[in-house]
Short mmCIF file of C-alpha atoms and ligand atoms in Angstrom, two decimals:
data_model
loop_
_atom_site.label_atom_id
_atom_site.label_comp_id
_atom_site.label_asym_id
_atom_site.label_seq_id
_atom_site.Cartn_x
_atom_site.Cartn_y
_atom_site.Cartn_z
CA MET A 1 -0.04 0.00 -0.08
CA LYS A 2 2.79 2.35 0.85
CA LEU A 3 4.60 1.60 -2.15
CA ILE A 4 1.47 2.36 -4.24
CA ALA A 5 1.03 5.47 -2.45
CA PHE A 6 4.64 6.34 -3.14
CA ALA A 7 4.32 5.65 -6.81
CA PHE A 8 1.30 7.81 -7.14
CA VAL A 9 2.97 10.59 -5.53
CA ALA A 10 6.12 10.16 -7.83
CA ILE A 11 3.82 10.11 -10.94
CA LEU A 12 1.97 13.18 -9.86
CA ALA A 13 5.27 14.94 -9.14
CA LEU A 14 6.39 13.79 -12.83
CA VAL A 15 3.19 15.14 -14.47
CA GLN A 16 2.88 18.41 -12.51
CA GLY A 17 6.60 19.06 -12.23
CA ASP A 18 7.78 21.38 -9.33
CA SER A 19 7.84 25.15 -9.34
CA ALA A 20 11.40 26.45 -9.94
CA LYS A 21 13.15 27.87 -6.85
CA GLN A 22 14.82 31.25 -6.39
CA CYS A 23 18.08 31.13 -8.13
CA ASP A 24 21.07 30.16 -5.85
CA LEU A 25 24.05 32.19 -7.03
CA ASP A 26 26.47 29.88 -5.29
CA ALA A 27 24.96 26.61 -6.69
CA CYS A 28 24.22 28.01 -10.29
CA LYS A 29 27.72 28.18 -11.97
CA ILE A 30 28.54 28.75 -15.59
CA ASP A 31 31.09 25.87 -15.62
CA SER A 32 28.02 23.60 -15.01
CA ASN A 33 26.00 25.36 -17.58
CA CYS A 34 23.88 27.31 -15.17
CA ARG A 35 23.46 31.02 -15.06
CA CYS A 36 20.87 32.81 -12.92
CA SER A 37 18.62 35.44 -14.50
CA ASN A 38 19.71 37.89 -11.73
CA SER A 39 23.27 37.11 -11.79
CA PRO A 40 25.44 40.31 -11.82
CA SER A 41 26.82 41.36 -15.11
CA PRO A 42 30.02 39.18 -16.02
CA LEU A 43 31.50 42.20 -17.56
CA ASP A 44 33.91 43.54 -14.91
CA GLY A 45 36.35 46.32 -14.90
CA SER A 46 36.03 48.92 -17.87
CA LEU A 47 33.11 48.54 -20.24
CA GLY A 48 35.54 49.42 -23.05
CA ASP A 49 37.37 46.20 -22.68
CA TRP A 50 34.38 44.00 -23.69
CA PRO A 51 32.72 43.41 -26.98
CA GLN A 52 29.19 44.55 -27.86
CA LEU A 53 27.39 41.52 -29.47
CA VAL A 54 24.54 42.30 -31.78
CA SER A 55 22.38 39.40 -33.48
CA LEU A 56 20.34 40.19 -36.42
CA THR A 57 17.51 37.83 -36.57
CA PHE A 58 14.81 36.99 -39.13
CA ASP A 59 11.76 34.81 -38.98
CA ASP A 60 10.26 35.12 -42.47
CA ALA A 61 9.69 32.17 -44.72
CA ILE A 62 12.88 31.95 -46.81
CA THR A 63 11.45 32.43 -50.28
CA GLU A 64 13.43 33.10 -53.44
CA LYS A 65 12.26 36.66 -53.41
CA VAL A 66 13.18 37.32 -49.84
CA TYR A 67 16.58 35.75 -50.46
CA ASN A 68 17.26 37.85 -53.63
CA ASP A 69 15.68 41.02 -52.77
CA TYR A 70 16.62 41.49 -49.19
CA LEU A 71 18.94 38.84 -47.82
CA ASP A 72 21.78 38.96 -50.55
CA PRO A 73 21.99 42.66 -51.04
CA LEU A 74 21.64 43.54 -47.23
CA LEU A 75 23.60 40.68 -45.47
CA PHE A 76 25.90 39.00 -47.74
CA SER A 77 29.73 39.71 -48.06
CA ARG A 78 29.77 41.87 -44.92
CA THR A 79 32.50 41.42 -42.25
CA ASN A 80 33.05 41.95 -38.81
CA PRO A 81 35.97 44.09 -37.33
CA ASP A 82 38.07 40.85 -37.09
CA ASN A 83 37.49 40.27 -40.87
CA ASN A 84 35.20 37.32 -40.42
CA PRO A 85 31.95 37.20 -42.05
CA ILE A 86 28.89 38.55 -40.05
CA GLY A 87 26.83 36.06 -38.19
CA VAL A 88 22.94 36.25 -38.64
CA THR A 89 20.32 33.85 -37.21
CA PHE A 90 17.30 32.64 -39.35
CA PHE A 91 14.37 31.15 -37.39
CA VAL A 92 12.77 29.27 -40.34
CA PRO A 93 9.20 28.78 -40.60
CA HIS A 94 8.10 26.09 -43.00
CA GLU A 95 5.20 27.30 -45.29
CA TYR A 96 6.62 28.74 -48.61
CA THR A 97 10.31 28.36 -47.52
CA ASN A 98 12.66 27.16 -50.29
CA TYR A 99 15.01 24.76 -48.51
CA GLN A 100 17.66 24.97 -51.27
CA ARG A 101 18.03 28.66 -50.05
CA VAL A 102 18.13 27.55 -46.39
CA ASN A 103 20.87 25.20 -47.42
CA ASP A 104 22.74 28.26 -49.14
CA LEU A 105 22.40 30.47 -45.98
CA TYR A 106 23.80 27.56 -43.86
CA ASN A 107 26.69 27.15 -46.13
CA ILE A 108 27.49 30.88 -46.15
CA GLY A 109 27.90 30.41 -42.40
CA PHE A 110 24.67 31.78 -41.08
CA GLU A 111 22.87 30.07 -38.26
CA ILE A 112 19.62 28.24 -38.87
CA GLY A 113 17.06 27.79 -36.14
CA VAL A 114 13.37 26.83 -35.77
CA HIS A 115 10.37 29.08 -36.05
CA SER A 116 7.51 26.65 -36.58
CA ILE A 117 5.78 24.65 -39.05
CA THR A 118 2.45 26.64 -39.31
CA LYS A 119 3.62 30.11 -38.10
CA ASN A 120 -0.02 30.47 -37.08
CA PRO A 121 -0.73 34.31 -36.91
CA LEU A 122 -3.07 33.90 -33.90
CA GLN A 123 -1.39 35.07 -30.55
CA SER A 124 -3.89 32.80 -28.64
CA TYR A 125 -2.91 29.65 -30.56
CA TRP A 126 0.58 29.98 -29.35
CA ARG A 127 -0.15 31.20 -25.84
CA SER A 128 -2.35 28.39 -25.15
CA ALA A 129 -0.99 25.50 -27.14
CA SER A 130 -0.50 22.16 -25.55
CA GLU A 131 2.90 20.60 -25.07
CA GLU A 132 1.97 18.10 -27.81
CA ASP A 133 1.00 20.54 -30.38
CA LEU A 134 4.23 22.41 -29.69
CA VAL A 135 6.31 19.31 -30.07
CA LYS A 136 4.71 18.91 -33.56
CA GLU A 137 5.44 22.39 -34.47
CA PHE A 138 9.14 22.55 -33.35
CA GLU A 139 10.45 19.08 -33.45
CA GLY A 140 8.55 18.75 -36.80
CA GLN A 141 10.21 21.79 -38.26
CA ARG A 142 13.66 20.90 -36.94
CA HIS A 143 13.15 17.55 -38.70
CA ILE A 144 11.96 19.20 -41.90
CA ILE A 145 14.82 21.74 -42.06
CA SER A 146 17.33 18.95 -41.53
CA LYS A 147 15.85 16.59 -44.01
CA PHE A 148 14.91 18.99 -46.74
CA ALA A 149 17.75 21.53 -46.42
CA GLY A 150 20.40 18.81 -45.59
CA ILE A 151 21.55 20.51 -42.42
CA PRO A 152 22.92 18.16 -39.62
CA VAL A 153 20.15 18.20 -37.06
CA GLU A 154 22.49 18.81 -34.10
CA LYS A 155 23.41 22.11 -35.77
CA ILE A 156 19.81 23.38 -35.30
CA MET A 157 19.81 24.48 -31.70
CA GLY A 158 17.68 27.46 -31.31
CA VAL A 159 14.04 28.40 -31.39
CA ARG A 160 11.79 31.37 -31.76
CA THR A 161 8.12 30.99 -31.02
CA PRO A 162 5.85 32.89 -33.48
CA GLN A 163 4.33 36.13 -32.04
CA LEU A 164 6.75 35.84 -29.12
CA GLN A 165 3.89 34.06 -27.38
CA LEU A 166 5.29 31.24 -25.06
CA SER A 167 2.86 28.87 -23.55
CA GLY A 168 4.47 28.61 -20.26
CA ASN A 169 6.16 25.29 -19.22
CA ASN A 170 4.51 23.68 -22.29
CA SER A 171 6.83 25.50 -24.68
CA ILE A 172 10.05 24.69 -22.95
CA LYS A 173 9.12 21.15 -22.50
CA ALA A 174 8.39 20.87 -26.31
CA TYR A 175 11.72 22.59 -27.04
CA VAL A 176 13.59 20.08 -24.80
CA GLN A 177 11.72 17.24 -26.37
CA ALA A 178 12.58 18.61 -29.97
CA GLY A 179 16.34 18.67 -28.88
CA LEU A 180 16.56 22.36 -28.96
CA THR A 181 18.97 24.24 -26.64
CA TYR A 182 17.95 27.90 -26.37
CA ASP A 183 14.98 30.32 -26.89
CA SER A 184 14.90 33.58 -28.51
CA SER A 185 11.09 34.64 -27.68
CA TRP A 186 11.28 36.32 -24.44
CA PRO A 187 11.36 40.15 -24.42
CA SER A 188 12.43 42.31 -21.53
CA LEU A 189 11.98 46.05 -21.33
CA PRO A 190 14.70 48.54 -21.71
CA ALA A 191 14.71 49.49 -18.01
CA LYS A 192 15.68 45.89 -17.19
CA ARG A 193 18.07 44.60 -19.92
CA MET A 194 19.19 41.13 -19.29
CA PHE A 195 22.10 38.91 -20.17
CA PRO A 196 21.21 35.40 -21.37
CA TYR A 197 20.51 32.96 -18.56
CA THR A 198 19.39 29.30 -17.95
CA LEU A 199 16.04 28.09 -16.52
CA ASP A 200 17.50 25.94 -13.86
CA TYR A 201 15.97 28.28 -11.40
CA LYS A 202 13.02 30.83 -11.33
CA SER A 203 13.36 33.51 -13.80
CA THR A 204 13.30 37.15 -12.79
CA GLU A 205 12.50 38.21 -16.22
CA ASP A 206 8.97 40.13 -16.52
CA CYS A 207 6.36 38.41 -18.51
CA LEU A 208 5.21 40.74 -21.25
CA LEU A 209 2.82 40.73 -24.14
CA GLY A 210 0.26 38.56 -22.37
CA ALA A 211 2.48 35.50 -22.86
CA LYS A 212 2.61 32.74 -20.44
CA CYS A 213 6.06 32.38 -18.96
CA PRO A 214 7.54 29.20 -17.75
CA ASN A 215 8.16 28.70 -14.01
CA GLU A 216 9.19 25.02 -13.75
CA PRO A 217 12.92 24.34 -13.71
CA PHE A 218 14.52 23.35 -16.89
CA GLU A 219 18.23 22.25 -16.42
CA GLY A 220 20.61 23.93 -18.68
CA PHE A 221 18.01 25.39 -21.04
CA TRP A 222 19.05 28.88 -22.22
CA ILE A 223 16.92 31.99 -22.62
CA LEU A 224 18.35 34.64 -24.79
CA PRO A 225 16.23 37.70 -23.84
CA ILE A 226 15.18 40.10 -26.45
CA ASN A 227 16.02 43.46 -24.97
CA ASP A 228 13.50 45.81 -26.21
CA LEU A 229 13.93 48.95 -28.24
CA VAL A 230 12.55 52.36 -27.72
CA GLY A 231 10.47 53.27 -30.69
CA ASN A 232 8.24 56.05 -31.93
CA GLU A 233 6.81 58.20 -29.28
CA GLY A 234 9.08 56.40 -26.71
CA LYS A 235 7.05 53.22 -26.94
CA GLU A 236 8.98 49.99 -26.28
CA CYS A 237 9.01 47.40 -29.19
CA SER A 238 10.65 44.10 -29.71
CA VAL A 239 10.22 43.86 -33.50
CA VAL A 240 11.96 46.59 -35.32
CA SER A 241 8.73 46.87 -37.70
CA ALA A 242 6.63 47.43 -34.45
CA CYS A 243 8.83 50.50 -33.64
CA ARG A 244 7.22 52.50 -36.42
CA ILE A 245 10.21 54.58 -37.05
CA GLN A 246 9.92 56.66 -40.45
CA GLY A 247 12.16 59.08 -42.14
CA THR A 248 15.16 59.44 -44.40
CA ALA A 249 17.61 56.75 -44.58
CA ASP A 250 19.87 58.73 -42.28
CA GLU A 251 17.12 59.08 -39.70
CA ILE A 252 16.38 55.45 -39.65
CA ALA A 253 19.90 54.59 -39.56
CA ASN A 254 20.63 57.07 -36.67
CA TRP A 255 17.70 55.65 -34.85
CA LEU A 256 18.88 52.08 -35.09
CA THR A 257 22.49 53.01 -34.13
CA SER A 258 21.19 55.03 -31.10
CA GLN A 259 19.56 51.77 -29.83
CA VAL A 260 22.61 49.87 -29.98
CA GLU A 261 24.64 52.99 -28.57
CA GLY A 262 22.27 53.19 -25.68
CA VAL A 263 23.32 49.63 -24.67
CA ARG A 264 26.90 49.73 -25.78
CA THR A 265 27.58 52.76 -23.53
CA THR A 266 25.91 51.41 -20.42
CA THR A 267 25.69 47.57 -20.02
CA LYS A 268 26.87 45.86 -23.24
CA VAL A 269 24.10 43.24 -22.81
CA PRO A 270 23.98 41.21 -26.04
CA MET A 271 21.29 42.64 -28.41
CA THR A 272 18.85 40.65 -30.52
CA LEU A 273 17.37 42.76 -33.29
CA MET A 274 14.34 41.29 -35.14
CA PHE A 275 13.87 42.32 -38.52
CA ASN A 276 11.36 41.03 -41.16
CA SER A 277 10.88 41.44 -44.96
CA GLY A 278 7.66 43.21 -44.34
CA TRP A 279 9.41 46.08 -42.83
CA PHE A 280 11.85 46.41 -45.66
CA ASN A 281 8.92 46.19 -48.03
CA SER A 282 6.55 48.62 -46.49
CA THR A 283 8.83 51.31 -44.77
CA GLU A 284 10.28 53.89 -47.11
CA ASN A 285 14.01 54.15 -46.99
CA SER A 286 14.27 51.17 -44.61
CA GLU A 287 16.78 49.28 -46.89
CA ALA A 288 19.04 52.36 -47.36
CA GLY A 289 18.68 53.12 -43.62
CA PHE A 290 19.62 49.49 -42.56
CA ILE A 291 22.71 49.48 -44.92
CA LYS A 292 23.99 52.73 -43.27
CA PHE A 293 23.26 51.31 -39.76
CA LEU A 294 25.40 48.36 -40.46
CA ASP A 295 28.01 50.52 -41.87
CA ASN A 296 27.98 52.70 -38.74
CA LEU A 297 28.19 49.75 -36.46
CA LEU A 298 31.03 47.81 -38.23
CA GLU A 299 33.16 50.86 -38.09
CA LYS A 300 33.34 50.62 -34.27
CA GLU A 301 36.16 48.25 -33.25
CA ASP A 302 34.03 46.75 -30.36
CA VAL A 303 30.70 45.89 -32.18
CA PHE A 304 30.28 42.36 -33.68
CA LEU A 305 27.38 41.00 -35.64
CA VAL A 306 27.04 37.40 -34.50
CA SER A 307 24.68 34.55 -34.43
CA GLN A 308 22.51 33.75 -31.38
CA LYS A 309 24.51 30.60 -30.90
CA GLN A 310 27.70 32.53 -30.55
CA VAL A 311 25.97 34.81 -27.96
CA MET A 312 25.30 31.75 -26.00
CA ASP A 313 28.85 30.44 -26.43
CA TRP A 314 30.32 33.78 -25.28
CA ILE A 315 28.04 34.09 -22.07
CA LYS A 316 29.43 30.69 -21.09
CA SER A 317 32.82 32.07 -21.32
CA PRO A 318 32.74 35.83 -21.66
CA VAL A 319 36.09 36.78 -23.23
CA LYS A 320 37.20 40.33 -23.48
CA LEU A 321 37.53 42.29 -26.72
CA ALA A 322 41.20 41.63 -26.83
CA ASP A 323 40.53 37.74 -27.01
CA PHE A 324 37.27 37.97 -28.75
CA GLN A 325 36.90 36.24 -32.26
CA THR A 326 33.82 35.77 -34.31
CA GLU A 327 33.16 32.54 -36.26
CA SER A 328 34.88 32.09 -39.42
CA GLU A 329 33.41 30.87 -42.74
CA GLN A 330 31.55 27.62 -43.02
CA ASP A 331 34.06 24.86 -43.23
CA ASP A 332 31.89 22.08 -43.38
CA PRO A 333 29.20 22.83 -46.00
CA ALA A 334 25.92 20.72 -46.22
CA ASN A 335 25.37 18.92 -49.38
CA CYS A 336 22.28 19.72 -51.54
CA ASP A 337 20.77 17.24 -54.23
CA LYS A 338 18.66 20.11 -55.74
CA THR A 339 15.21 18.98 -56.49
CA LYS A 340 12.22 20.96 -57.57
CA CYS A 341 8.87 19.31 -56.46
CA ILE A 342 5.27 20.09 -56.95
CA VAL A 343 3.41 18.56 -54.06
CA LYS A 344 -0.16 18.67 -52.78
CA LYS A 345 -1.03 20.53 -49.63
CA GLY A 346 -4.69 19.56 -49.33
CA LYS A 347 -5.97 20.44 -52.86
CA GLU A 348 -3.41 23.12 -53.57
CA ASP A 349 -0.22 22.45 -55.62
CA ARG A 350 2.82 23.76 -53.83
CA ASN A 351 6.22 24.33 -55.20
CA PHE A 352 8.72 22.56 -52.88
CA ASN A 353 12.45 23.17 -53.63
CA ILE A 354 14.63 20.84 -51.53
CA CYS A 355 17.79 19.06 -51.24
CA THR A 356 16.62 15.47 -51.44
CA GLU A 357 13.84 13.35 -53.09
CA CYS A 358 10.36 14.57 -53.36
CA PRO A 359 7.97 13.64 -50.61
CA SER A 360 4.46 12.27 -51.46
CA VAL A 361 2.74 15.35 -50.04
CA TYR A 362 3.62 18.74 -48.67
CA PRO A 363 5.09 18.12 -45.22
CA TRP A 364 2.79 19.54 -42.41
CA ILE A 365 2.03 19.31 -38.79
CA GLY A 366 1.85 15.56 -37.74
CA ASN A 367 3.47 14.45 -41.20
CA PRO A 368 6.88 16.23 -41.25
CA ASP A 369 8.19 13.65 -43.71
CA GLY A 370 5.47 14.46 -46.20
CA ASN A 371 4.64 10.68 -46.45
C1 NAG B 1 4.40 25.69 -14.88
O1 NAG B 1 4.62 24.58 -13.84
C2 NAG B 1 4.42 24.99 -12.54
C3 NAG B 1 4.89 23.71 -11.65
O2 NAG B 1 4.13 22.65 -11.94
C4 NAG B 1 3.14 25.46 -12.12
O3 NAG B 1 3.00 25.85 -10.90
C5 NAG B 1 2.83 26.55 -13.12
O4 NAG B 1 1.46 27.04 -13.03
C6 NAG B 1 3.01 26.33 -14.56
N1 NAG B 1 2.96 27.38 -15.18
C7 NAG B 1 2.66 27.66 -16.55
C8 NAG B 1 2.49 29.02 -17.10
O5 NAG B 1 2.57 26.74 -17.27
C1 NAG B 2 6.13 43.63 -51.06
O1 NAG B 2 4.88 44.10 -51.15
C2 NAG B 2 4.22 43.97 -52.33
C3 NAG B 2 2.99 44.85 -52.32
O2 NAG B 2 2.20 44.69 -51.13
C4 NAG B 2 3.90 42.53 -52.63
O3 NAG B 2 3.24 42.22 -53.83
C5 NAG B 2 5.18 41.76 -52.65
O4 NAG B 2 4.99 40.40 -52.77
C6 NAG B 2 6.03 42.06 -51.35
N1 NAG B 2 7.40 41.42 -51.51
C7 NAG B 2 7.84 40.67 -50.61
C8 NAG B 2 9.25 40.19 -50.80
O5 NAG B 2 7.51 40.52 -49.39
#
């Protein structure tokens, strides 16, 4: 009887999980892949001795048009102050994505992460999604990218939930089950900029935008906070398009530069900047402004454009400017047997450009292989 009761309690504990505890700064050490959300800044001494890391991130479908009109002219053949190519992270959603282009982005040296299969535009879908549905979205998309863009699955480590709407513990449970290592969906206000941290203990990050934030412990799982920007009329914004900045190319560039300068001169927390093709397409002078902004940034000896993965690597071992090096070019390119398929999604025909044989149907939630 005792044994049965014990087993029952154990199962209950497994199902419900325990609430995360206040972070113990002495127990949570970076050598054991743990960092408290309220740990003091690791950048001791003079701020000038440290690099300012900036991640440009995108979560649009990688279509031929986006690739040719925006990604190629804006991002390719740019280098960091140490002459290595810049790092960028693409959180790739499934629908309309051309996986041959994803393969190209990977081979240039950019980081490929997971966005989701459906990129459902409803906030409520993500906020209240079950663990099971989220596993289908994220594990499914990690599998799709790996299979159809030919990218080794272990290189796909990061994830961004659409609409930045975490569904509490469910999201992180699904991430872990999908084999992912870090999240890039949790915004923090400019008054409380944060360094990346792990979820071994309770997070002290505020829960914004009506999202549900996790509060169970997740050992060694990293949060890369999106430190918000200050947009038009002083309003905080996570996505650059939501900042509603308009003007000449110089005005747009100066605003973007001032957002990085505000951090570079105070805390040097890594910055995650979220761009999308809709902003470039619909905001006048945005492309020219963006180019000037990158030119401004890369003139500074201590600013580096790096992938989110490199931000995570750096915080685990925060080296100073003198020892900091960005990642060099991709030295292990992924193969692509280019195949153009037309496959059915329901009754619709879909173009599906991939690096392997055509599946029977368009891969989708619950059927990532397209069998
Ligand atoms: C997360 O799990 C903890 C512990 O079981 C529970 O107290 C909390 O309500 C859950 N929160 C969310 C948002 O899922
Ligand atoms: C840009 O906007 C136009 C008009 O709204 C649209 O037709 C076009 O497909 C868009 N291009 C991209 C790359 O989003």
